[in-house]
């Protein structure tokens, strides 16, 4: 072996190549050490892609899989290994016959008479072949790597380019640069590498229909209002065994419903939006689903109502705007990219009656969250406003008969269209006012006698198969609970530090029938767990602290 090579791939498509001639001092190394050197080399040059992300290294040397478990033999190995420990990776074996592209890059050339003759001619008369050059043992023509026609890399490259959204032509380089800048801005704001997946040129007619009704999954977790508290959000997800301590999805094929109100009252609003988007992608790879919903605070912010924004919330969006502006400046320097429009266009620079120190934060929130804004369009436009899963109806505030008659699918579509900038500046009427789907409190009073159970029963009767309505919006100081013979389940426990600093709790539903409250309340820890079934004649209500986790009352 006289060289090492590697291909960086994402989603099965190559995004970068590396090839390097081995220095004389490295050619006497064992095969194991050469493979280790190759890993260290490519991880170092691609660190800007890999830092902060979990990735897999495929290698055809089987024993290298155990690099992290074996004893370090030499000082050189110790040096390489210590630098690799900064990264989050796994190593998997892939047989050499499946790695044609990498073999080609590592100078494992197949014999080609034409290439051999060309190399000899260049060596004898370099002035005649000025368009050719040799660099690190690689033959180039006008700066481009030359590949033998007999090399398997030809077929590999063509196959990857044909199936890639970036088809390998120079005219696509501006799009590639734009994607890189977007990823750079995302990482600067959230600390996450989150390539955008939505096609910016997608028209309204091409937008997928929102799914309003789902069959019951084996396991469903419902999470209440988060209000800008990333730490408590992660605690709730860990409590439900959906993420590990590093924030990675471990929930398998579970379904998660976050019932709205990510925004306001805290300083981690954007970080939560990015984190939930990351989890959506991770969950989908394991058959899981995360559904996010609109609460009244999402609607208020898109409408430009910032009454409940915290000082740290304005600061977070101001920082986002600074990075977004830098990204647009970078894009404006690239020929072939349409000049980004001023995302502050039409936004006032002065707000009478408000302290000047908040001006930049206010302008940033308006720009980011107004209809078709960079944040609202990306993270909120596909939120649901009403959701039916099996026998459970999910809505932030509550539903009345006129909402059901208007149409649940119609509500979701019209809110989505408004957030996407297709329905004017102001929100639809069914998400405004005290009796709207995101503001209603008729079924959420902590005193059961104040809840309108007869109206709720009638509303559920008009939704086929529905037995219960699950809501957020109104803080339940006693924790998750139910009223109206278990037809109304209230899951907003005020967990955010910005509105109660309550202990995280989530609702777990197994199939259609078994409902359980998972709580971080120490009174309910380290006790035996029990559950109730919907086909039982009479439920036991909430179990006493010494008996186990709290249970939602279930009646036939």
PDB file of C-alpha atoms in Angstrom, residues 212-214 216 222 257 259 385-399 408 459-461 463-472 486-490 512:
ATOM      1  CA  UNK A 212     -54.793  14.345  10.978  1.00  0.00           C
ATOM      2  CA  UNK A 213     -55.824  10.793  11.969  1.00  0.00           C
ATOM      3  CA  UNK A 214     -53.507   7.938  12.954  1.00  0.00           C
ATOM      4  CA  UNK A 216     -53.155   3.613  17.700  1.00  0.00           C
ATOM      5  CA  UNK A 222     -47.870  12.742  25.217  1.00  0.00           C
ATOM      6  CA  UNK A 257     -47.058  13.989  20.674  1.00  0.00           C
ATOM      7  CA  UNK A 259     -49.039  19.314  22.432  1.00  0.00           C
ATOM      8  CA  UNK A 385     -53.432  21.955  15.372  1.00  0.00           C
ATOM      9  CA  UNK A 386     -55.803  19.021  15.924  1.00  0.00           C
ATOM     10  CA  UNK A 387     -54.817  15.351  16.005  1.00  0.00           C
ATOM     11  CA  UNK A 388     -56.663  12.047  16.411  1.00  0.00           C
ATOM     12  CA  UNK A 389     -54.717   8.919  17.330  1.00  0.00           C
ATOM     13  CA  UNK A 390     -56.871   5.850  17.936  1.00  0.00           C
ATOM     14  CA  UNK A 391     -59.379   6.759  20.638  1.00  0.00           C
ATOM     15  CA  UNK A 392     -57.553   9.944  21.722  1.00  0.00           C
ATOM     16  CA  UNK A 393     -58.096  13.478  20.422  1.00  0.00           C
ATOM     17  CA  UNK A 394     -55.173  15.852  20.968  1.00  0.00           C
ATOM     18  CA  UNK A 395     -55.615  19.630  20.953  1.00  0.00           C
ATOM     19  CA  UNK A 396     -53.849  22.378  22.864  1.00  0.00           C
ATOM     20  CA  UNK A 397     -56.907  24.108  24.352  1.00  0.00           C
ATOM     21  CA  UNK A 398     -59.977  22.080  23.455  1.00  0.00           C
ATOM     22  CA  UNK A 399     -62.596  21.415  20.794  1.00  0.00           C
ATOM     23  CA  UNK A 408     -60.430  18.843  11.719  1.00  0.00           C
ATOM     24  CA  UNK A 459     -68.082  16.791  21.133  1.00  0.00           C
ATOM     25  CA  UNK A 460     -66.394  13.391  21.495  1.00  0.00           C
ATOM     26  CA  UNK A 461     -69.558  11.693  20.236  1.00  0.00           C
ATOM     27  CA  UNK A 463     -65.667  12.310  16.333  1.00  0.00           C
ATOM     28  CA  UNK A 464     -65.812   8.634  15.271  1.00  0.00           C
ATOM     29  CA  UNK A 465     -64.103   6.340  17.776  1.00  0.00           C
ATOM     30  CA  UNK A 466     -63.030   9.130  20.147  1.00  0.00           C
ATOM     31  CA  UNK A 467     -63.194   8.406  23.890  1.00  0.00           C
ATOM     32  CA  UNK A 468     -60.973  11.096  25.394  1.00  0.00           C
ATOM     33  CA  UNK A 469     -59.574  14.560  24.733  1.00  0.00           C
ATOM     34  CA  UNK A 470     -55.968  15.239  25.760  1.00  0.00           C
ATOM     35  CA  UNK A 471     -55.086  18.894  26.311  1.00  0.00           C
ATOM     36  CA  UNK A 472     -52.333  21.228  27.471  1.00  0.00           C
ATOM     37  CA  UNK A 486     -61.638  10.203  32.115  1.00  0.00           C
ATOM     38  CA  UNK A 487     -62.882  11.980  28.992  1.00  0.00           C
ATOM     39  CA  UNK A 488     -60.644  15.018  29.647  1.00  0.00           C
ATOM     40  CA  UNK A 489     -56.968  14.443  30.377  1.00  0.00           C
ATOM     41  CA  UNK A 490     -54.895  17.531  31.172  1.00  0.00           C
ATOM     42  CA  UNK A 512     -55.780   2.185  23.057  1.00  0.00           C
TER      43      UNK A 512
END
